[in-house]
PDB file of C-alpha atoms in Angstrom:
ATOM      1  CA  MET A   1      -8.313  87.687 107.372  1.00 48.00           C
ATOM      2  CA  ARG A   2     -10.190  90.383 108.636  1.00 45.00           C
ATOM      3  CA  VAL A   3     -12.937  87.815 110.056  1.00 40.00           C
ATOM      4  CA  SER A   4      -9.899  85.990 111.963  1.00 43.00           C
ATOM      5  CA  VAL A   5      -9.126  89.927 113.368  1.00 41.00           C
ATOM      6  CA  HIS A   6     -12.627  90.670 114.390  1.00 43.00           C
ATOM      7  CA  ILE A   7     -12.789  87.138 115.945  1.00 41.00           C
ATOM      8  CA  SER A   8      -9.298  87.497 117.834  1.00 44.00           C
ATOM      9  CA  THR A   9     -10.462  90.957 119.267  1.00 45.00           C
ATOM     10  CA  MET A  10     -13.727  90.098 120.572  1.00 47.00           C
ATOM     11  CA  TRP A  11     -11.930  86.966 122.680  1.00 46.00           C
ATOM     12  CA  LEU A  12      -9.468  89.611 123.873  1.00 48.00           C
ATOM     13  CA  TYR A  13     -12.595  91.887 124.921  1.00 48.00           C
ATOM     14  CA  ALA A  14     -14.386  88.800 126.425  1.00 51.00           C
ATOM     15  CA  GLY A  15     -11.149  87.723 128.037  1.00 51.00           C
ATOM     16  CA  ARG A  16     -10.739  91.408 129.955  1.00 52.00           C
ATOM     17  CA  LEU A  17     -14.446  91.376 130.678  1.00 53.00           C
ATOM     18  CA  PHE A  18     -14.182  87.989 132.442  1.00 53.00           C
ATOM     19  CA  GLN A  19     -11.077  89.041 134.290  1.00 52.00           C
ATOM     20  CA  TRP A  20     -13.037  92.036 135.430  1.00 50.00           C
ATOM     21  CA  LEU A  21     -15.855  90.027 136.526  1.00 54.00           C
ATOM     22  CA  ASN A  22     -14.009  87.591 138.209  1.00 52.00           C
ATOM     23  CA  GLN A  23     -12.068  90.535 140.257  1.00 51.00           C
ATOM     24  CA  ARG A  24     -15.647  92.195 140.843  1.00 49.00           C
ATOM     25  CA  GLN A  25     -16.873  88.838 141.997  1.00 48.00           C
ATOM     26  CA  TYR A  26     -13.935  88.935 144.688  1.00 41.00           C
ATOM     27  CA  VAL A  27     -14.904  92.280 145.919  1.00 44.00           C
ATOM     28  CA  LEU A  28     -18.715  91.301 146.453  1.00 43.00           C
ATOM     29  CA  SER A  29     -17.549  87.981 148.445  1.00 43.00           C
ATOM     30  CA  SER A  30     -15.413  90.222 150.569  1.00 39.00           C
ATOM     31  CA  LYS A  31     -18.332  92.560 151.565  1.00 42.00           C
ATOM     32  CA  ALA A  32     -20.524  89.437 151.940  1.00 40.00           C
ATOM     33  CA  VAL A  33     -19.054  89.974 155.960  1.00 35.00           C
ATOM     34  CA  CYS A  34     -21.058  92.851 156.120  1.00 39.00           C
ATOM     35  CA  ALA A  35     -24.340  91.095 155.616  1.00 39.00           C
ATOM     36  CA  HIS A  36     -26.404  91.706 158.640  1.00 35.00           C
ATOM     37  CA  GLN A  37     -30.036  92.151 157.626  1.00 37.00           C
ATOM     38  CA  VAL A  38     -31.305  89.157 155.449  1.00 39.00           C
ATOM     39  CA  HIS A  39     -34.767  88.828 154.358  1.00 40.00           C
ATOM     40  CA  SER A  40     -34.402  85.101 154.794  1.00 41.00           C
ATOM     41  CA  SER A  41     -32.396  82.945 156.539  1.00 39.00           C
ATOM     42  CA  ARG A  42     -32.773  79.947 154.351  1.00 46.00           C
ATOM     43  CA  THR A  43     -31.891  82.002 150.957  1.00 49.00           C
ATOM     44  CA  GLY A  44     -29.607  84.686 151.917  1.00 51.00           C
ATOM     45  CA  PHE A  45     -30.956  86.691 148.586  1.00 54.00           C
ATOM     46  CA  THR A  46     -31.142  89.780 149.988  1.00 47.00           C
ATOM     47  CA  ASN A  47     -29.492  91.855 152.475  1.00 46.00           C
ATOM     48  CA  SER A  48     -28.510  95.781 153.327  1.00 39.00           C
ATOM     49  CA  CYS A  49     -25.006  95.587 151.629  1.00 47.00           C
ATOM     50  CA  TYR A  50     -26.130  94.749 148.247  1.00 47.00           C
ATOM     51  CA  ASN A  51     -28.490  97.740 147.436  1.00 53.00           C
ATOM     52  CA  GLY A  52     -31.805  95.496 147.321  1.00 47.00           C
ATOM     53  CA  LEU A  53     -30.107  92.721 144.800  1.00 83.00           C
ATOM     54  CA  TYR A  54     -28.443  89.778 146.276  1.00 88.00           C
ATOM     55  CA  PRO A  55     -25.038  88.623 147.657  1.00 87.00           C
ATOM     56  CA  GLY A  56     -22.727  87.827 144.604  1.00 89.00           C
ATOM     57  CA  HIS A  57     -24.468  89.987 141.812  1.00 91.00           C
ATOM     58  CA  ILE A  58     -22.278  91.493 139.042  1.00 91.00           C
ATOM     59  CA  HIS A  59     -24.125  94.139 137.692  1.00 90.00           C
ATOM     60  CA  THR A  60     -23.534  93.621 133.454  1.00 89.00           C
ATOM     61  CA  THR A  61     -24.427  96.534 130.615  1.00 90.00           C
ATOM     62  CA  PRO A  62     -25.970  94.903 127.578  1.00 89.00           C
ATOM     63  CA  ILE A  63     -23.260  95.056 125.832  1.00 92.00           C
ATOM     64  CA  GLN A  64     -21.356  92.959 128.376  1.00 91.00           C
ATOM     65  CA  LYS A  65     -24.148  90.578 128.453  1.00 88.00           C
ATOM     66  CA  ALA A  66     -23.803  90.013 124.854  1.00 89.00           C
ATOM     67  CA  VAL A  67     -20.018  89.329 125.070  1.00 90.00           C
ATOM     68  CA  LEU A  68     -20.628  87.129 127.973  1.00 89.00           C
ATOM     69  CA  ALA A  69     -23.575  84.906 126.076  1.00 87.00           C
ATOM     70  CA  VAL A  70     -21.273  84.609 123.220  1.00 88.00           C
ATOM     71  CA  GLY A  71     -18.369  83.614 124.909  1.00 86.00           C
ATOM     72  CA  SER A  72     -19.982  81.223 127.368  1.00 83.00           C
ATOM     73  CA  GLY A  73     -21.810  80.032 124.327  1.00 80.00           C
ATOM     74  CA  VAL A  74     -18.726  78.989 122.796  1.00 81.00           C
ATOM     75  CA  ALA A  75     -17.114  77.390 125.436  1.00 79.00           C
ATOM     76  CA  ALA A  76     -20.499  75.469 126.369  1.00 72.00           C
ATOM     77  CA  LEU A  77     -20.366  74.353 122.533  1.00 71.00           C
ATOM     78  CA  HIS A  78     -16.644  73.339 122.939  1.00 71.00           C
ATOM     79  CA  ASP A  79     -17.231  71.326 126.282  1.00 72.00           C
ATOM     80  CA  PRO A  80     -21.040  70.865 127.331  1.00 66.00           C
ATOM     81  CA  HIS A  81     -19.995  69.930 130.552  1.00 69.00           C
ATOM     82  CA  ARG A  82     -18.506  73.273 131.505  1.00 77.00           C
ATOM     83  CA  HIS A  83     -21.299  73.740 133.846  1.00 77.00           C
ATOM     84  CA  ASP A  84     -20.128  76.857 135.027  1.00 82.00           C
ATOM     85  CA  MET A  85     -20.348  78.675 131.102  1.00 85.00           C
ATOM     86  CA  VAL A  86     -23.745  76.950 130.851  1.00 84.00           C
ATOM     87  CA  ALA A  87     -24.715  78.928 133.832  1.00 86.00           C
ATOM     88  CA  VAL A  88     -23.710  82.425 132.548  1.00 89.00           C
ATOM     89  CA  LEU A  89     -24.977  81.644 129.307  1.00 89.00           C
ATOM     90  CA  GLY A  90     -28.409  81.481 131.179  1.00 90.00           C
ATOM     91  CA  GLU A  91     -28.127  84.240 132.812  1.00 91.00           C
ATOM     92  CA  ALA A  92     -27.299  86.188 130.028  1.00 90.00           C
ATOM     93  CA  THR A  93     -29.930  85.605 127.462  1.00 92.00           C
ATOM     94  CA  GLY A  94     -32.783  84.541 129.899  1.00 93.00           C
ATOM     95  CA  HIS A  95     -34.523  87.699 130.889  1.00 95.00           C
ATOM     96  CA  LEU A  96     -37.763  87.677 128.940  1.00 96.00           C
ATOM     97  CA  ALA A  97     -38.377  83.776 129.769  1.00 97.00           C
ATOM     98  CA  LEU A  98     -37.618  84.514 133.634  1.00 97.00           C
ATOM     99  CA  ILE A  99     -40.047  87.087 133.355  1.00 97.00           C
ATOM    100  CA  ASN A 100     -42.691  85.037 132.220  1.00 97.00           C
ATOM    101  CA  LEU A 101     -41.948  82.209 134.734  1.00 98.00           C
ATOM    102  CA  ARG A 102     -41.908  84.773 137.356  1.00 98.00           C
ATOM    103  CA  ASP A 103     -45.175  85.563 136.174  1.00 98.00           C
ATOM    104  CA  LYS A 104     -46.473  81.983 136.124  1.00 98.00           C
ATOM    105  CA  MET A 105     -45.363  81.609 139.947  1.00 98.00           C
ATOM    106  CA  ARG A 106     -47.083  84.507 141.061  1.00 98.00           C
ATOM    107  CA  ASN A 107     -50.495  83.732 139.447  1.00 98.00           C
ATOM    108  CA  ASP A 108     -50.052  79.954 141.281  1.00 97.00           C
ATOM    109  CA  PRO A 109     -50.985  79.916 144.926  1.00 97.00           C
ATOM    110  CA  GLU A 110     -48.084  77.516 145.509  1.00 97.00           C
ATOM    111  CA  GLY A 111     -45.519  79.359 143.351  1.00 98.00           C
ATOM    112  CA  TYR A 112     -46.845  82.260 144.814  1.00 98.00           C
ATOM    113  CA  THR A 113     -45.648  80.718 148.361  1.00 98.00           C
ATOM    114  CA  ILE A 114     -42.262  79.663 146.676  1.00 98.00           C
ATOM    115  CA  LEU A 115     -41.503  83.250 145.518  1.00 97.00           C
ATOM    116  CA  LYS A 116     -42.339  84.492 149.610  1.00 97.00           C
ATOM    117  CA  GLU A 117     -40.447  81.918 151.535  1.00 97.00           C
ATOM    118  CA  ARG A 118     -37.496  81.386 149.006  1.00 96.00           C
ATOM    119  CA  PRO A 119     -37.124  77.813 150.046  1.00 97.00           C
ATOM    120  CA  ARG A 120     -33.119  75.921 148.535  1.00 96.00           C
ATOM    121  CA  ILE A 121     -32.716  72.705 147.613  1.00 95.00           C
ATOM    122  CA  ARG A 122     -29.401  71.847 149.030  1.00 93.00           C
ATOM    123  CA  LEU A 123     -27.772  69.019 151.022  1.00 93.00           C
ATOM    124  CA  SER A 124     -28.069  71.487 154.106  1.00 93.00           C
ATOM    125  CA  THR A 125     -32.024  71.591 153.412  1.00 94.00           C
ATOM    126  CA  LEU A 126     -32.741  68.021 153.273  1.00 94.00           C
ATOM    127  CA  ASP A 127     -33.436  65.184 155.804  1.00 94.00           C
ATOM    128  CA  LEU A 128     -31.585  62.338 153.735  1.00 93.00           C
ATOM    129  CA  SER A 129     -32.033  60.050 156.615  1.00 94.00           C
ATOM    130  CA  GLU A 130     -35.874  60.605 156.711  1.00 94.00           C
ATOM    131  CA  MET A 131     -36.105  60.683 152.799  1.00 95.00           C
ATOM    132  CA  ALA A 132     -34.440  57.152 152.804  1.00 96.00           C
ATOM    133  CA  SER A 133     -37.200  56.040 155.154  1.00 97.00           C
ATOM    134  CA  LEU A 134     -39.778  56.604 152.529  1.00 97.00           C
ATOM    135  CA  PRO A 135     -41.412  53.851 150.824  1.00 97.00           C
ATOM    136  CA  ASP A 136     -39.815  53.060 147.216  1.00 96.00           C
ATOM    137  CA  GLY A 137     -42.105  55.005 144.724  1.00 96.00           C
ATOM    138  CA  SER A 138     -42.260  58.051 146.870  1.00 98.00           C
ATOM    139  CA  PHE A 139     -40.867  61.264 145.060  1.00 98.00           C
ATOM    140  CA  GLY A 140     -38.351  61.808 148.017  1.00 97.00           C
ATOM    141  CA  ARG A 141     -37.304  58.087 148.036  1.00 97.00           C
ATOM    142  CA  GLU A 142     -37.200  58.315 144.005  1.00 97.00           C
ATOM    143  CA  TYR A 143     -35.090  61.738 144.240  1.00 97.00           C
ATOM    144  CA  LEU A 144     -32.353  60.355 146.744  1.00 96.00           C
ATOM    145  CA  ARG A 145     -32.154  57.113 144.651  1.00 95.00           C
ATOM    146  CA  PHE A 146     -31.638  59.449 141.457  1.00 95.00           C
ATOM    147  CA  LEU A 147     -29.125  60.851 143.519  1.00 94.00           C
ATOM    148  CA  GLU A 148     -26.791  57.699 144.348  1.00 93.00           C
ATOM    149  CA  ASP A 149     -27.526  56.363 141.262  1.00 92.00           C
ATOM    150  CA  ASN A 150     -25.929  59.205 139.190  1.00 91.00           C
ATOM    151  CA  ASP A 151     -23.393  60.341 141.699  1.00 91.00           C
ATOM    152  CA  VAL A 152     -24.856  64.021 141.889  1.00 91.00           C
ATOM    153  CA  THR A 153     -25.404  66.358 144.663  1.00 92.00           C
ATOM    154  CA  PRO A 154     -27.647  69.319 144.761  1.00 91.00           C
ATOM    155  CA  ASP A 155     -24.791  71.156 145.850  1.00 90.00           C
ATOM    156  CA  SER A 156     -23.304  71.601 142.331  1.00 86.00           C
ATOM    157  CA  ARG A 157     -25.569  74.382 141.079  1.00 86.00           C
ATOM    158  CA  ALA A 158     -24.015  77.610 140.511  1.00 86.00           C
ATOM    159  CA  ASP A 159     -25.134  80.522 142.318  1.00 91.00           C
ATOM    160  CA  VAL A 160     -26.717  83.166 139.977  1.00 94.00           C
ATOM    161  CA  ARG A 161     -24.427  86.373 139.611  1.00 92.00           C
ATOM    162  CA  PHE A 162     -25.740  88.108 136.186  1.00 93.00           C
ATOM    163  CA  VAL A 163     -29.365  88.673 136.546  1.00 95.00           C
ATOM    164  CA  ASP A 164     -30.182  92.235 137.324  1.00 94.00           C
ATOM    165  CA  ASP A 165     -33.320  91.519 139.549  1.00 94.00           C
ATOM    166  CA  GLU A 166     -33.345  90.098 142.867  1.00 95.00           C
ATOM    167  CA  GLU A 167     -36.573  88.295 142.113  1.00 96.00           C
ATOM    168  CA  LEU A 168     -35.767  87.074 138.597  1.00 97.00           C
ATOM    169  CA  ALA A 169     -32.238  85.812 140.211  1.00 96.00           C
ATOM    170  CA  TYR A 170     -33.980  83.630 142.314  1.00 97.00           C
ATOM    171  CA  VAL A 171     -36.266  82.164 139.822  1.00 98.00           C
ATOM    172  CA  MET A 172     -33.077  81.269 137.951  1.00 97.00           C
ATOM    173  CA  GLN A 173     -31.721  79.405 141.051  1.00 96.00           C
ATOM    174  CA  ARG A 174     -35.105  77.508 141.619  1.00 97.00           C
ATOM    175  CA  TYR A 175     -34.727  76.462 138.090  1.00 97.00           C
ATOM    176  CA  ARG A 176     -31.435  75.498 138.684  1.00 95.00           C
ATOM    177  CA  GLU A 177     -31.866  73.606 142.017  1.00 96.00           C
ATOM    178  CA  VAL A 178     -35.417  72.158 140.365  1.00 96.00           C
ATOM    179  CA  HIS A 179     -33.330  70.416 137.253  1.00 95.00           C
ATOM    180  CA  ASP A 180     -32.312  67.260 139.309  1.00 95.00           C
ATOM    181  CA  LEU A 181     -36.015  66.792 140.733  1.00 97.00           C
ATOM    182  CA  LEU A 182     -37.126  66.833 136.721  1.00 97.00           C
ATOM    183  CA  HIS A 183     -34.485  64.389 136.080  1.00 96.00           C
ATOM    184  CA  THR A 184     -36.418  62.215 138.837  1.00 97.00           C
ATOM    185  CA  LEU A 185     -39.858  63.100 137.517  1.00 97.00           C
ATOM    186  CA  LEU A 186     -39.065  62.441 133.950  1.00 97.00           C
ATOM    187  CA  GLY A 187     -37.160  59.096 134.903  1.00 96.00           C
ATOM    188  CA  MET A 188     -34.157  59.844 133.061  1.00 95.00           C
ATOM    189  CA  PRO A 189     -30.411  59.647 134.191  1.00 94.00           C
ATOM    190  CA  THR A 190     -27.335  62.039 133.850  1.00 92.00           C
ATOM    191  CA  ASN A 191     -25.817  60.691 130.644  1.00 92.00           C
ATOM    192  CA  MET A 192     -26.165  62.386 127.493  1.00 91.00           C
ATOM    193  CA  LEU A 193     -29.466  61.212 126.262  1.00 94.00           C
ATOM    194  CA  GLY A 194     -31.176  61.786 129.497  1.00 94.00           C
ATOM    195  CA  GLU A 195     -29.873  65.201 129.595  1.00 93.00           C
ATOM    196  CA  VAL A 196     -30.681  66.116 125.856  1.00 95.00           C
ATOM    197  CA  ALA A 197     -34.591  64.593 126.582  1.00 96.00           C
ATOM    198  CA  VAL A 198     -34.959  66.778 129.860  1.00 96.00           C
ATOM    199  CA  LYS A 199     -33.595  69.559 128.036  1.00 95.00           C
ATOM    200  CA  TRP A 200     -36.178  69.260 125.414  1.00 97.00           C
ATOM    201  CA  PHE A 201     -38.616  69.207 128.177  1.00 98.00           C
ATOM    202  CA  GLU A 202     -37.446  72.333 129.818  1.00 97.00           C
ATOM    203  CA  ALA A 203     -37.185  74.111 126.244  1.00 97.00           C
ATOM    204  CA  ALA A 204     -40.851  73.555 125.700  1.00 97.00           C
ATOM    205  CA  GLN A 205     -41.589  74.163 129.891  1.00 97.00           C
ATOM    206  CA  THR A 206     -39.406  77.515 130.124  1.00 97.00           C
ATOM    207  CA  GLY A 207     -38.911  79.079 127.161  1.00 96.00           C
ATOM    208  CA  LEU A 208     -35.016  79.778 128.139  1.00 96.00           C
ATOM    209  CA  PRO A 209     -32.632  80.504 125.394  1.00 94.00           C
ATOM    210  CA  MET A 210     -29.669  78.187 127.293  1.00 91.00           C
ATOM    211  CA  CYS A 211     -32.458  74.936 127.490  1.00 93.00           C
ATOM    212  CA  ALA A 212     -33.518  75.481 123.584  1.00 93.00           C
ATOM    213  CA  LEU A 213     -29.530  75.720 122.414  1.00 89.00           C
ATOM    214  CA  GLY A 214     -29.012  72.442 124.843  1.00 88.00           C
ATOM    215  CA  ALA A 215     -32.037  70.564 123.152  1.00 91.00           C
ATOM    216  CA  VAL A 216     -30.360  71.663 119.460  1.00 90.00           C
ATOM    217  CA  LEU A 217     -26.565  70.750 119.929  1.00 87.00           C
ATOM    218  CA  GLY A 218     -27.096  67.857 122.227  1.00 88.00           C
ATOM    219  CA  PRO A 219     -28.012  65.309 119.735  1.00 92.00           C
ATOM    220  CA  LEU A 220     -24.711  66.180 117.965  1.00 88.00           C
ATOM    221  CA  ARG A 221     -22.893  64.137 120.339  1.00 87.00           C
ATOM    222  CA  LEU A 222     -25.290  61.338 120.303  1.00 92.00           C
ATOM    223  CA  SER A 223     -24.547  57.600 118.482  1.00 93.00           C
ATOM    224  CA  THR A 224     -26.990  56.989 115.722  1.00 95.00           C
ATOM    225  CA  SER A 225     -28.962  54.344 117.711  1.00 94.00           C
ATOM    226  CA  ARG A 226     -29.414  57.011 120.929  1.00 95.00           C
ATOM    227  CA  LEU A 227     -30.272  59.738 118.124  1.00 95.00           C
ATOM    228  CA  LYS A 228     -33.175  57.576 116.773  1.00 95.00           C
ATOM    229  CA  LEU A 229     -34.147  56.757 119.953  1.00 95.00           C
ATOM    230  CA  LEU A 230     -34.435  60.435 120.650  1.00 96.00           C
ATOM    231  CA  PHE A 231     -36.311  61.512 117.640  1.00 96.00           C
ATOM    232  CA  THR A 232     -38.827  58.804 117.333  1.00 96.00           C
ATOM    233  CA  SER A 233     -39.768  58.538 121.002  1.00 96.00           C
ATOM    234  CA  LEU A 234     -38.108  60.793 123.811  1.00 96.00           C
ATOM    235  CA  GLY A 235     -37.928  63.882 122.175  1.00 96.00           C
ATOM    236  CA  PRO A 236     -41.825  63.834 121.171  1.00 97.00           C
ATOM    237  CA  TRP A 237     -42.648  62.530 124.710  1.00 98.00           C
ATOM    238  CA  ALA A 238     -40.514  65.251 126.354  1.00 97.00           C
ATOM    239  CA  LEU A 239     -41.731  68.436 124.060  1.00 97.00           C
ATOM    240  CA  ARG A 240     -45.333  67.143 124.541  1.00 97.00           C
ATOM    241  CA  ASN A 241     -45.368  66.910 128.051  1.00 98.00           C
ATOM    242  CA  GLY A 242     -43.174  70.377 128.586  1.00 97.00           C
ATOM    243  CA  HIS A 243     -45.790  71.977 126.709  1.00 97.00           C
ATOM    244  CA  ARG A 244     -48.895  70.845 128.420  1.00 97.00           C
ATOM    245  CA  ALA A 245     -47.568  70.214 132.212  1.00 97.00           C
ATOM    246  CA  ARG A 246     -48.008  72.522 134.837  1.00 97.00           C
ATOM    247  CA  CYS A 247     -45.166  74.830 135.710  1.00 97.00           C
ATOM    248  CA  VAL A 248     -42.465  73.120 137.302  1.00 97.00           C
ATOM    249  CA  LEU A 249     -41.226  76.105 139.557  1.00 98.00           C
ATOM    250  CA  SER A 250     -44.829  76.215 140.760  1.00 97.00           C
ATOM    251  CA  ILE A 251     -44.096  73.260 142.886  1.00 97.00           C
ATOM    252  CA  PHE A 252     -43.213  73.090 146.407  1.00 98.00           C
ATOM    253  CA  TYR A 253     -40.974  69.893 146.174  1.00 97.00           C
ATOM    254  CA  GLU A 254     -39.770  70.072 149.402  1.00 96.00           C
ATOM    255  CA  ARG A 255     -43.294  69.490 150.996  1.00 96.00           C
ATOM    256  CA  ARG A 256     -44.108  66.783 148.422  1.00 97.00           C
ATOM    257  CA  TRP A 257     -41.404  64.110 149.655  1.00 97.00           C
ATOM    258  CA  ALA A 258     -43.825  61.645 150.785  1.00 97.00           C
ATOM    259  CA  GLN A 259     -46.202  61.871 147.708  1.00 98.00           C
ATOM    260  CA  SER A 260     -46.077  59.081 145.328  1.00 97.00           C
ATOM    261  CA  ILE A 261     -44.094  59.823 141.810  1.00 97.00           C
ATOM    262  CA  GLU A 262     -47.196  58.531 140.276  1.00 97.00           C
ATOM    263  CA  ASP A 263     -49.846  60.661 141.444  1.00 98.00           C
ATOM    264  CA  LEU A 264     -47.275  63.875 141.455  1.00 98.00           C
ATOM    265  CA  ARG A 265     -46.576  63.329 137.528  1.00 98.00           C
ATOM    266  CA  GLN A 266     -50.513  62.874 137.216  1.00 97.00           C
ATOM    267  CA  GLU A 267     -50.789  66.152 138.969  1.00 97.00           C
ATOM    268  CA  LEU A 268     -48.324  68.020 136.737  1.00 97.00           C
ATOM    269  CA  ASN A 269     -49.917  66.442 133.880  1.00 97.00           C
ATOM    270  CA  ILE A 270     -46.571  64.425 133.001  1.00 97.00           C
ATOM    271  CA  GLU A 271     -46.869  61.095 131.309  1.00 96.00           C
ATOM    272  CA  PRO A 272     -44.225  58.423 132.424  1.00 95.00           C
ATOM    273  CA  PRO A 273     -41.455  58.179 130.309  1.00 95.00           C
ATOM    274  CA  PRO A 274     -41.885  55.889 127.137  1.00 94.00           C
ATOM    275  CA  VAL A 275     -38.729  54.148 127.526  1.00 91.00           C
ATOM    276  CA  ILE A 276     -36.326  53.268 130.351  1.00 87.00           C
ATOM    277  CA  VAL A 277     -32.923  54.862 130.018  1.00 89.00           C
ATOM    278  CA  ARG A 278     -30.163  53.550 132.256  1.00 82.00           C
ATOM    279  CA  ALA A 279     -27.897  55.505 134.142  1.00 77.00           C
ATOM    280  CA  THR A 280     -24.664  55.163 133.400  1.00 68.00           C
ATOM    281  CA  LYS A 281     -21.131  56.628 134.180  1.00 54.00           C
ATOM    282  CA  LYS A 282     -20.179  57.331 130.375  1.00 45.00           C
ATOM    283  CA  ARG A 283     -20.753  60.622 129.801  1.00 42.00           C
ATOM    284  CA  ASN A 284     -20.687  60.638 126.279  1.00 39.00           C
ATOM    285  CA  THR A 285     -23.279  58.053 125.616  1.00 39.00           C
TER     286      THR A 285
END
């Protein structure tokens, strides 16, 4: 009885917190009209209306972040396709991992350039016609094919809200927007097996708790045959390559579209996938 009361109380507090955050988000969105001094026209991450942070930012205390982490984690566990809850979980738990990733980018010449220029991967920043004209096997053409085959768009990635550091917020945003590029590099579709394999790679590569949680819980939704394939082949490959690969956030992919995917894999120290996983419209396969 006491346990159920504590859980009910926690969810009541979490509900009130999410309500407050939504109201706070509305206020911040209203303020966006006064953004005049943008540091980068390509990102809009920093302007004078947000005291040095970024549009949409919602400051939260450590206690509030803990409640967000628990609430979003439970929601994501119940429905792994709740990408909004997965995003909140990543922001609420990823501070130390983001610092580590930021430092890796700072210590890499290409990564340092990315942190300074703040490129975004959106339909508005992609020249789809030019990418379609690239030869088969080029990174840009294969990325475009991935988007078409899996019926996804880079614009589906949520904006960061709960990271209380402007530069770290961009690192998280970059991670989200690079996610589909990793699918392309790793040759993994967006079905459950492909997503879990990518999460295993990302967990080893980034250290983000959200990725580790997905890597642990994702296999629970796989069939027996696909679970065997994950543990005997794809999983070890993903972990091995995640550990040894160059920091995937330190690559200016927007300048690499014409590069062959084989050459880019070699540069990043990523092996081709051991098996071919086909794209499917079924989300639980």
